[in-house]
Coordinates of N, CA and C in Angstrom, one line a residue:
Q794 N -26.1 28.2 281.9 CA -27.3 27.8 281.6 C -28.6 28.7 281.5
A795 N -28.5 29.6 282.3 CA -29.3 30.9 282.6 C -29.2 31.8 281.1
F796 N -28.0 32.0 280.5 CA -28.0 32.6 279.2 C -28.8 31.7 278.2
L797 N -28.5 30.6 278.0 CA -29.2 29.7 277.1 C -30.5 29.4 277.2
E798 N -31.0 29.5 278.4 CA -33.0 29.3 278.5 C -33.3 30.4 278.2
A799 N -32.2 31.9 278.3 CA -33.1 33.0 278.0 C -32.9 33.3 276.5
F800 N -32.2 32.4 275.8 CA -31.7 32.5 274.4 C -31.3 31.4 273.6
P801 N -32.2 30.3 273.7 CA -32.0 28.7 273.1 C -31.7 29.3 271.6
L802 N -30.9 28.1 271.2 CA -30.3 28.3 269.9 C -31.5 28.4 268.7
E803 N -32.7 27.9 269.2 CA -33.5 27.6 268.0 C -34.7 29.2 267.9
S804 N -34.3 29.6 269.2 CA -34.9 31.4 269.1 C -34.0 32.2 268.5
L805 N -32.8 31.9 268.2 CA -32.1 33.1 267.4 C -32.5 33.6 266.4
P806 N -33.2 32.7 265.2 CA -33.7 33.3 263.7 C -34.9 34.5 264.2
G807 N -35.6 34.2 265.4 CA -36.7 35.2 265.6 C -36.2 36.6 266.5
M808 N -35.5 36.6 267.0 CA -34.8 37.5 268.2 C -35.1 39.1 267.3
T809 N -35.6 39.7 268.2 CA -35.9 41.2 267.7 C -35.0 42.2 268.0
L810 N -34.7 43.1 267.8 CA -33.8 44.4 267.5 C -33.8 44.9 269.3
E811 N -35.1 44.7 269.5 CA -35.0 45.2 271.2 C -34.6 44.0 272.0
R812 N -34.7 42.6 271.6 CA -34.3 41.6 272.5 C -32.4 41.8 272.4
Y813 N -32.2 42.1 271.2 CA -30.6 42.2 270.9 C -30.1 43.2 271.9
S814 N -30.6 45.0 271.9 CA -29.9 45.8 272.3 C -31.3 46.7 272.5
K815 N -30.6 46.8 273.9 CA -31.7 47.9 274.4 C -31.1 48.7 275.6
A816 N -31.0 50.3 275.4 CA -30.4 50.8 276.5 C -31.3 50.7 278.1
D817 N -30.4 50.5 279.1 CA -30.9 50.4 280.4 C -30.9 49.0 280.4
D818 N -31.6 47.7 279.4 CA -32.0 46.6 279.8 C -30.9 45.7 279.9
K819 N -31.0 45.1 281.2 CA -29.9 44.3 281.6 C -30.3 42.7 281.0
T820 N -31.4 42.7 280.2 CA -31.4 41.4 279.8 C -31.7 40.8 278.3
T821 N -30.8 42.0 278.1 CA -30.8 42.0 276.2 C -29.6 41.0 276.1
F822 N -29.4 40.7 274.8 CA -28.4 39.4 274.3 C -27.0 40.4 274.3
T823 N -27.0 41.6 274.0 CA -25.5 42.3 274.0 C -25.2 42.2 275.5
Y824 N -26.3 42.6 276.8 CA -26.1 42.9 278.0 C -25.0 41.7 278.5
W825 N -26.1 40.5 277.9 CA -25.4 39.3 278.8 C -24.1 39.3 278.1
L826 N -23.6 39.1 276.9 CA -22.4 38.8 276.5 C -21.2 39.6 277.1
E827 N -21.8 41.2 276.9 CA -20.5 42.0 277.4 C -20.7 42.1 278.8
F828 N -21.6 41.8 280.0 CA -21.6 42.2 281.3 C -21.8 41.1 281.9
R829 N -23.1 40.2 281.9 CA -23.7 39.0 282.7 C -22.7 38.1 283.1
L830 N -21.9 38.0 281.3 CA -20.9 37.2 281.5 C -19.7 37.4 281.2
K831 N -19.6 38.2 281.7 CA -17.7 38.8 281.5 C -16.8 38.0 282.1
P832 N -17.1 37.0 283.3 CA -16.1 36.3 283.6 C -15.8 35.3 282.6
W833 N -17.2 35.2 281.9 CA -16.5 34.2 280.7 C -15.9 34.6 279.1
G834 N -14.8 34.9 279.6 CA -13.7 35.6 278.5 C -14.8 37.2 278.4
S835 N -14.1 38.1 278.6 CA -14.4 39.2 279.0 C -14.2 40.0 277.2
I836 N -15.4 40.5 276.9 CA -15.4 41.3 275.5 C -15.7 42.7 275.8
A837 N -15.8 43.2 277.3 CA -16.7 44.3 277.8 C -15.3 45.4 277.2
G838 N -15.8 47.1 277.1 CA -14.6 47.6 276.8 C -15.1 48.3 275.3
G839 N -14.3 49.0 275.0 CA -14.1 49.7 273.8 C -15.4 50.2 273.0
S840 N -15.6 50.1 271.5 CA -16.4 51.0 270.9 C -17.8 50.0 271.1
N841 N -19.1 50.7 271.4 CA -20.5 49.7 271.3 C -20.5 49.3 270.0
F842 N -19.8 49.8 268.7 CA -20.1 49.3 267.5 C -19.6 47.8 267.4
K843 N -18.8 47.5 267.9 CA -18.4 46.0 268.2 C -19.6 44.9 268.2
T844 N -20.9 45.5 268.5 CA -21.7 44.4 268.6 C -22.5 44.6 267.0
G845 N -21.9 45.3 266.3 CA -22.7 45.5 265.0 C -23.7 46.6 264.9
I846 N -24.6 46.5 265.9 CA -25.7 47.9 265.7 C -25.9 47.8 267.4
Y847 N -26.4 48.7 268.0 CA -26.6 49.2 269.4 C -27.7 50.1 269.6
S848 N -28.3 50.4 271.0 CA -29.2 51.0 271.1 C -28.3 52.2 271.5
R849 N -28.6 53.5 271.8 CA -28.1 54.4 272.5 C -28.6 54.7 273.3
K850 N -27.6 55.0 274.5 CA -28.2 55.5 275.6 C -27.9 57.0 275.4
N851 N -26.9 57.6 275.3 CA -26.8 59.1 275.2 C -26.9 59.4 274.0
V852 N -28.1 59.9 273.7 CA -28.4 60.1 272.4 C -27.9 61.8 272.1
K853 N -27.2 62.3 273.1 CA -26.6 63.4 273.0 C -25.6 63.9 272.2
E854 N -24.7 62.5 271.6 CA -23.6 62.5 271.1 C -24.0 63.0 269.7
P855 N -22.8 63.4 269.4 CA -22.8 64.2 267.9 C -23.0 63.3 266.5
K856 N -23.9 63.4 265.5 CA -23.9 62.4 264.6 C -23.5 62.8 263.3
D857 N -22.7 64.1 263.5 CA -22.5 64.2 262.2 C -20.7 64.3 262.2
S858 N -20.4 63.6 262.9 CA -18.6 63.3 262.9 C -18.0 62.0 263.3
L859 N -19.1 61.0 262.4 CA -18.9 59.9 262.5 C -17.8 59.5 261.3
P860 N -16.7 58.3 261.6 CA -15.8 57.6 260.7 C -16.6 57.2 259.3
A861 N -16.3 57.0 258.1 CA -17.0 56.4 257.4 C -17.3 55.0 257.7
G862 N -18.3 54.6 257.3 CA -19.2 53.1 257.6 C -19.7 53.0 258.8
L863 N -19.9 54.3 259.6 CA -20.7 54.3 260.8 C -21.9 54.9 260.6
A864 N -23.0 54.9 261.4 CA -24.4 55.6 261.3 C -25.0 55.7 262.8
Q865 N -25.6 56.7 262.6 CA -26.4 56.9 263.8 C -27.8 57.6 263.7
N866 N -28.8 57.1 264.4 CA -30.0 58.3 264.4 C -30.3 58.4 266.0
D867 N -31.4 58.8 265.9 CA -31.6 59.0 267.6 C -31.8 57.8 268.6
E868 N -31.7 56.4 268.1 CA -32.0 55.4 268.7 C -31.0 54.2 268.8
Y869 N -30.2 54.5 267.5 CA -29.4 53.5 267.2 C -28.0 53.8 266.6
G870 N -27.0 53.0 266.6 CA -25.5 53.5 266.3 C -25.1 51.9 265.6
W871 N -24.6 52.0 264.1 CA -24.7 50.6 263.5 C -23.3 51.0 262.4
F872 N -23.1 49.7 261.9 CA -21.9 49.4 260.9 C -23.0 49.8 259.6
T873 N -22.5 50.5 258.8 CA -23.6 50.9 257.2 C -23.2 49.5 256.5
K874 N -22.1 48.9 256.7 CA -22.1 47.6 256.0 C -23.1 46.6 256.1
Y875 N -23.8 46.5 257.2 CA -24.7 45.8 257.4 C -26.2 46.3 256.8
G876 N -26.2 47.3 256.6 CA -27.6 48.0 256.2 C -27.7 49.5 256.3
T877 N -28.9 50.2 255.7 CA -29.1 51.4 255.3 C -29.6 51.9 256.9
T878 N -30.6 51.0 257.6 CA -31.5 51.4 258.3 C -31.5 50.6 259.5
P879 N -31.7 50.7 261.0 CA -31.3 50.0 262.1 C -32.0 48.7 261.7
E880 N -33.2 48.3 261.0 CA -33.8 47.4 261.0 C -33.1 46.4 259.8
S881 N -32.6 46.9 258.8 CA -31.8 46.1 257.8 C -30.4 45.7 258.2
A882 N -30.0 46.5 259.1 CA -28.6 46.1 259.9 C -28.8 45.0 260.6
F883 N -29.7 45.3 261.3 CA -30.0 44.1 262.7 C -30.3 42.7 261.7
A884 N -31.0 42.7 260.7 CA -31.1 41.6 259.9 C -30.2 40.7 259.8
R885 N -29.2 41.5 259.2 CA -28.0 41.0 258.8 C -27.1 40.3 259.9
V886 N -27.0 41.2 261.2 CA -26.0 41.1 262.0 C -26.9 39.7 262.8
R887 N -28.0 39.3 263.1 CA -28.8 38.6 263.3 C -28.5 37.4 262.5
E888 N -28.4 37.4 261.1 CA -28.2 36.6 260.2 C -26.9 35.8 260.5
H889 N -25.8 36.6 261.1 CA -24.5 36.3 260.9 C -24.5 35.5 262.8
I890 N -25.1 35.7 263.4 CA -25.1 35.3 264.8 C -25.7 33.9 264.6
V891 N -26.9 33.6 264.0 CA -27.5 32.1 263.6 C -26.4 31.2 262.7
T892 N -25.7 31.9 262.0 CA -24.5 31.1 261.7 C -23.7 30.5 262.4
V893 N -23.2 31.7 263.1 CA -22.1 31.3 264.4 C -22.3 30.3 265.0
A894 N -23.7 30.4 265.7 CA -24.3 29.6 266.8 C -24.4 28.2 266.2
N895 N -25.2 28.2 265.0 CA -25.0 26.9 264.2 C -24.1 26.3 264.2
A896 N -23.4 26.6 263.4 CA -21.6 26.4 263.4 C -21.1 25.8 264.5
A897 N -21.0 26.6 265.3 CA -20.3 26.4 266.8 C -21.1 24.9 267.6
N898 N -22.3 24.8 267.5 CA -23.1 24.2 267.7 C -22.7 22.4 267.2
A899 N -22.4 22.4 265.7 CA -22.3 21.4 265.0 C -20.7 20.8 264.9
G900 N -19.8 21.8 265.9 CA -18.8 22.0 265.9 C -18.1 22.1 264.5
E901 N -18.3 22.4 263.5 CA -17.8 23.0 262.2 C -17.1 24.9 262.4
L902 N -15.9 24.8 263.3 CA -15.6 25.9 263.5 C -14.9 26.7 262.2
D903 N -14.1 26.2 261.5 CA -13.6 26.9 260.1 C -14.9 27.5 259.5
A904 N -16.3 27.1 259.6 CA -17.2 27.9 258.9 C -17.6 29.5 259.4
I905 N -16.9 29.6 260.7 CA -17.3 30.6 261.4 C -16.2 32.1 261.1
V906 N -15.0 31.3 260.7 CA -14.0 32.0 260.7 C -14.5 33.6 259.4
G907 N -15.2 33.2 258.4 CA -15.2 33.9 257.4 C -16.4 35.1 257.8
V908 N -17.1 34.6 258.9 CA -18.7 35.3 259.2 C -18.0 36.7 259.6
D909 N -18.8 37.6 258.8 CA -18.5 39.1 259.1 C -19.1 39.8 260.4
L910 N -18.4 39.1 261.7 CA -18.7 39.7 263.0 C -17.7 39.8 263.6
G911 N -17.6 40.7 264.6 CA -16.1 41.2 265.5 C -15.6 39.6 265.6
V912 N -14.1 39.7 265.9 CA -13.4 38.8 266.3 C -13.8 38.0 267.8
M913 N -13.9 38.9 268.8 CA -14.2 38.4 270.1 C -15.5 38.1 270.0
M914 N -16.5 38.8 269.6 CA -17.7 38.8 269.4 C -18.1 37.6 269.1
K915 N -17.9 37.4 267.9 CA -18.1 35.8 267.4 C -17.9 34.6 267.9
W916 N -16.4 34.7 268.6 CA -15.8 33.6 269.2 C -16.5 33.6 270.8
K917 N -17.2 34.5 271.0 CA -17.9 34.2 272.5 C -19.1 33.7 272.1
I918 N -19.9 33.9 271.2 CA -21.2 33.7 270.9 C -20.7 32.1 270.5
A919 N -19.6 31.7 269.7 CA -19.6 30.1 269.6 C -19.3 29.5 270.5
S920 N -18.6 30.4 271.6 CA -18.2 29.5 272.7 C -19.2 29.2 273.9
L921 N -20.4 30.0 273.6 CA -21.7 29.9 274.3 C -22.7 28.8 273.9
F922 N -22.5 28.1 272.4 CA -23.4 27.7 271.8 C -22.7 26.5 271.6
Q923 N -21.8 26.1 271.3 CA -20.9 25.0 271.5 C -21.8 23.8 271.8
D924 N -21.5 22.7 271.5 CA -22.2 21.2 272.0 C -21.2 21.2 273.6
P925 N -22.0 21.5 274.7 CA -21.2 21.4 275.9 C -20.2 20.0 276.2
E926 N -21.3 18.8 275.7 CA -20.5 17.5 275.7 C -19.1 17.2 275.3
K927 N -19.3 18.3 273.8 CA -17.8 17.7 272.8 C -17.4 19.4 272.5
P928 N -17.0 20.2 273.7 CA -16.4 21.4 273.9 C -14.7 21.3 272.8
R929 N -15.3 22.8 271.8 CA -14.1 22.7 271.0 C -13.8 24.3 271.4
V930 N -14.1 25.2 271.9 CA -13.8 26.5 272.0 C -13.6 26.6 273.3
V931 N -12.7 27.2 273.7 CA -12.3 27.6 275.0 C -12.6 29.1 275.3
D932 N -12.7 29.4 276.5 CA -13.1 30.9 277.0 C -12.2 31.9 276.6
V933 N -11.2 31.9 275.3 CA -10.1 32.8 275.3 C -10.3 33.7 273.9
F934 N -10.9 34.6 273.4 CA -10.9 35.0 272.2 C -9.9 36.2 271.7
N935 N -8.7 35.8 272.4 CA -7.6 37.0 272.3 C -6.4 36.3 271.7
A936 N -6.1 36.8 270.6 CA -5.0 35.9 269.7 C -4.1 35.9 270.4
S937 N -3.4 37.2 271.4 CA -2.3 37.1 271.7 C -2.2 36.4 273.0
A938 N -3.4 36.1 273.7 CA -2.8 35.0 275.0 C -3.1 33.7 274.2
L939 N -3.7 33.4 273.2 CA -3.8 32.4 272.4 C -2.0 32.0 272.5
S940 N -1.9 33.1 271.6 CA -0.2 33.0 270.9 C 0.8 32.6 272.1
L941 N 1.0 33.2 273.2 CA 1.5 33.1 274.5 C 1.6 31.3 274.6
F942 N 0.1 30.8 275.2 CA 0.1 30.0 275.3 C 0.3 28.5 274.5
L943 N 0.2 28.6 273.4 CA 1.0 27.6 272.2 C 2.3 28.0 271.8
K944 N 3.0 29.0 272.2 CA 4.1 29.2 271.9 C 4.4 29.7 270.2
R945 N 3.5 30.2 269.9 CA 3.4 30.1 268.2 C 2.4 31.4 268.1
K946 N 2.6 32.0 266.6 CA 1.9 33.4 266.3 C 0.5 32.5 265.8
V947 N -0.6 32.9 266.8 CA -2.0 33.0 266.4 C -2.7 34.4 265.5
T948 N -3.3 34.0 264.6 CA -4.2 35.0 263.7 C -5.4 34.7 264.3
H949 N -6.5 35.5 263.6 CA -7.8 35.6 263.8 C -8.1 34.5 262.7
L950 N -7.3 34.5 261.9 CA -7.6 33.6 260.4 C -7.8 31.8 261.2
D951 N -6.9 31.3 262.0 CA -6.8 30.4 262.0 C -7.0 29.8 263.7
F952 N -8.0 30.5 264.4 CA -8.5 30.4 265.7 C -9.1 28.6 265.7
P953 N -9.6 28.2 264.6 CA -10.2 26.8 264.7 C -9.0 25.8 265.1
K954 N -8.0 26.4 264.5 CA -6.4 25.1 264.9 C -6.1 25.8 266.0
A955 N -5.9 26.9 266.5 CA -5.5 27.7 267.6 C -6.1 26.7 268.9
Y956 N -7.7 26.8 268.7 CA -8.3 26.2 269.8 C -8.3 24.3 269.6
A957 N -8.0 24.0 268.6 CA -7.5 22.5 268.7 C -6.2 22.1 269.0
D958 N -5.4 23.1 269.0 CA -4.1 22.6 269.8 C -4.1 23.3 271.0
V959 N -5.1 24.2 271.7 CA -5.1 24.3 273.0 C -5.8 23.1 274.0
F960 N -6.8 22.6 273.2 CA -7.2 21.4 274.2 C -6.5 20.0 273.9
A961 N -5.4 20.1 272.4 CA -4.5 18.8 272.9 C -3.5 18.9 273.9
K962 N -3.9 20.3 274.6 CA -2.8 20.9 275.9 C -3.5 20.5 277.2
A963 N -5.0 19.8 277.4 CA -5.7 20.1 278.4 C -4.9 18.6 279.2
L964 N -5.0 19.4 280.5 CA -4.6 18.1 281.3 C -5.7 17.2 281.8
P965 N -5.2 16.0 282.3 CA -6.2 14.8 282.7 C -7.2 15.5 283.6
G966 N -8.5 15.3 283.0 CA -9.8 15.9 284.1 C -10.1 17.6 284.1
E967 N -9.3 17.9 282.8 CA -9.5 19.5 282.8 C -10.5 20.0 282.0
G968 N -11.5 20.2 282.5 CA -12.6 21.1 282.1 C -12.3 22.4 281.0
V969 N -13.3 22.8 280.1 CA -13.2 23.3 279.4 C -12.7 25.1 280.2
L970 N -13.7 25.5 281.1 CA -13.3 26.5 281.8 C -12.0 26.4 282.6
E971 N -11.5 25.2 283.0 CA -10.4 25.5 283.5 C -9.1 25.3 282.9
L972 N -9.4 25.2 281.5 CA -8.5 25.3 280.7 C -8.2 26.7 280.6
G973 N -9.6 27.2 280.2 CA -9.4 28.6 279.9 C -8.7 29.6 281.0
T974 N -9.0 29.1 282.1 CA -8.5 30.0 283.3 C -6.8 29.8 283.4
R975 N -6.3 28.5 283.0 CA -5.0 28.4 283.0 C -4.2 29.6 281.7
I976 N -5.1 29.4 280.8 CA -4.4 30.4 279.6 C -4.4 31.8 280.2
W977 N -5.6 32.3 280.9 CA -5.6 33.7 281.2 C -4.7 33.6 282.3
D978 N -4.1 32.8 283.3 CA -3.5 32.8 284.2 C -1.7 32.9 283.3
D979 N -1.8 32.3 282.5 CA -0.3 32.3 282.2 C -0.1 33.7 281.3
W980 N -1.2 34.1 281.0 CA -1.3 35.4 280.5 C -0.9 36.7 281.5
A981 N -1.6 36.3 282.6 CA -1.4 37.3 283.4 C 0.1 37.4 283.9
E982 N 0.5 36.2 284.0 CA 2.0 36.1 284.4 C 3.2 36.8 283.5
K983 N 2.7 36.5 282.2 CA 4.0 36.5 281.1 C 3.6 37.8 280.2
A984 N 2.3 38.1 280.5 CA 2.1 39.6 279.3 C 3.0 40.7 279.8
I985 N 3.5 41.5 278.8 CA 3.8 42.3 279.1 C 3.1 43.8 278.9
P986 N 2.8 44.5 280.2 CA 2.1 45.5 280.4 C 2.4 46.9 279.3
V987 N 1.4 47.7 278.4 CA 1.9 48.5 277.9 C 0.8 49.8 278.5
W988 N 1.8 51.0 278.8 CA 1.2 51.9 278.7 C 0.8 52.8 277.8
K989 N -0.3 53.5 277.6 CA -0.5 54.3 276.6 C -0.4 55.6 277.0
L990 N 0.3 56.7 276.0 CA 0.5 57.8 276.4 C -0.4 58.7 275.3
S991 N -1.6 59.7 275.8 CA -2.3 60.5 274.4 C -2.4 61.7 275.2
H992 N -1.1 62.5 274.8 CA -1.0 64.1 275.0 C -2.2 64.9 273.8
G993 N -2.9 65.5 274.7 CA -3.5 66.3 273.5 C -3.1 67.0 272.9
P994 N -3.4 68.1 271.9 CA -2.4 69.1 270.6 C -2.3 70.3 271.7
N995 N -2.7 70.3 272.7 CA -2.2 72.1 273.7 C -1.5 71.6 274.9
T996 N -1.0 70.2 275.3 CA -0.2 70.0 276.4 C 1.3 70.0 276.5
F997 N 1.6 69.6 275.4 CA 3.1 70.2 275.0 C 3.5 70.4 273.6
N998 N 4.5 71.0 273.3 CA 4.8 71.3 271.6 C 6.0 70.5 271.5
Q999 N 5.8 70.3 270.2 CA 6.7 69.5 269.3 C 8.2 69.1 270.0
K1000 N 8.5 70.5 270.3 CA 10.1 70.3 270.8 C 10.1 69.4 272.0
Q1001 N 9.1 70.0 273.2 CA 8.9 69.1 274.4 C 9.0 67.7 274.1
L1002 N 8.2 67.3 273.4 CA 7.4 66.1 273.2 C 9.0 65.3 272.7
Q1003 N 9.7 65.6 271.8 CA 10.6 65.0 271.4 C 12.2 65.3 272.3
D1004 N 12.2 66.1 273.0 CA 13.0 66.1 274.1 C 12.4 64.8 275.3
M1005 N 11.3 64.5 275.4 CA 10.8 63.5 276.2 C 11.4 62.0 275.6
L1006 N 11.4 62.0 274.5 CA 11.7 60.8 273.8 C 12.8 60.5 273.9
Q1007 N 13.7 61.6 273.5 CA 15.3 61.8 273.4 C 15.4 61.1 274.8
K1008 N 15.0 61.8 275.9 CA 15.6 61.6 277.5 C 14.8 60.1 278.0
R1009 N 13.9 59.5 277.4 CA 13.2 58.1 277.5 C 12.3 58.8 278.9
L1010 N 11.6 59.8 278.6 CA 11.0 60.2 279.8 C 9.2 59.9 279.6
A1011 N 8.4 59.2 280.5 CA 6.9 59.5 280.1 C 6.2 60.4 280.8
V1012 N 5.5 61.6 280.4 CA 5.1 62.4 281.1 C 3.9 62.7 281.0
A1013 N 3.2 62.9 281.8 CA 1.4 63.2 282.1 C 1.2 64.8 282.0
G1014 N 0.3 65.2 281.6 CA 0.2 66.5 281.4 C -0.5 66.9 282.9
R1015 N -0.6 68.2 283.4 CA -0.6 68.3 284.8 C -2.2 68.3 284.7
D1016 N -3.1 68.5 284.1 CA -4.3 68.4 283.8 C -5.2 67.1 283.4
S1017 N -4.4 65.9 283.4 CA -4.8 65.1 282.9 C -5.8 64.5 284.0
G1018 N -6.9 63.7 283.7 CA -8.3 63.7 284.4 C -8.1 62.0 285.1
A1019 N -8.9 61.7 286.1 CA -9.2 60.7 286.5 C -8.5 59.7 287.1
G1020 N -7.4 60.8 287.5 CA -6.1 60.2 288.6 C -5.0 59.9 288.2
K1021 N -5.0 60.0 286.7 CA -4.0 59.2 285.9 C -2.7 59.8 286.4
K1022 N -2.4 61.2 286.8 CA -1.0 61.8 287.3 C -0.7 60.7 288.5
D1023 N -1.5 60.7 289.1 CA -1.2 59.7 290.5 C -0.8 58.2 289.8
D1024 N -1.7 57.6 288.9 CA -1.0 56.4 288.4 C 0.0 55.9 288.4
F1025 N 0.8 57.4 287.5 CA 1.8 57.2 286.8 C 3.1 57.2 287.8
M1026 N 2.8 57.7 289.2 CA 3.8 57.9 290.0 C 4.0 56.4 290.7
T1027 N 3.2 55.2 290.2 CA 3.3 54.1 290.2 C 4.3 53.5 289.6
V1028 N 4.4 53.7 288.4 CA 4.8 52.7 287.0 C 6.3 52.3 287.5
P1029 N 7.1 51.7 287.7 CA 8.3 51.2 287.8 C 9.1 51.4 286.8
V1030 N 10.8 51.8 286.7 CA 11.3 52.1 285.8 C 11.7 51.3 284.8
G1031 N 11.3 51.1 283.5 CA 11.7 49.9 282.6 C 10.1 49.6 282.0
T1032 N 8.8 50.1 282.4 CA 7.9 50.1 281.9 C 7.7 50.6 280.4
V1033 N 7.3 49.4 279.6 CA 7.0 49.8 278.1 C 5.8 50.9 278.2
F1034 N 6.2 52.2 277.1 CA 4.8 53.0 277.0 C 5.1 53.1 275.5
Y1035 N 3.6 53.4 275.1 CA 3.5 53.7 273.6 C 2.9 55.1 273.5

């Protein structure tokens, strides 16, 4: 309710870039989605580019080594597919947000599938602007979690059908948030954790890496930071590593 009071549906077409994303501002649209509403289906983590355009906090980042399709200036980073300037890119992103929010509010989920926004981003927006009296989107935006709950493969293209199937499994008197909690609980209980090994080019030579693979050993370099060496000591035998 607090989010919808700050960003009512009818206000979205006039939302400014600073209202959408501004470094160190905890009242912006993107800060609400990623952090203040984190319990409502988390989209936190990963690249800042997931929001289409973002206000840069660390302006000392290199700007000359970005992958194709990304752009930065001293204030913003954005996908070039949306525009050549921050203003034009945001205008396009805002247009997509308005489309998603209006479609969700009208219960027209099929219209959201083809909207060119990040999957988790657009379905979280849809969940927030849906008709609360007739909810159609549960606060789960992860295809794997939905697949596990429905016991079938779910892709991003069939989220509308997946959500319909999820609501068909709702227990008597079970609200949308309780239903979402049940899906996440199921995921937490049954999902297989996968640990990622990311060795720098100077940590081990190719022969050492091949020996590790053949002996099925997961090895952390002695210089691994953030306490990762200690974390590895707690992992049980049989854990899956990538």
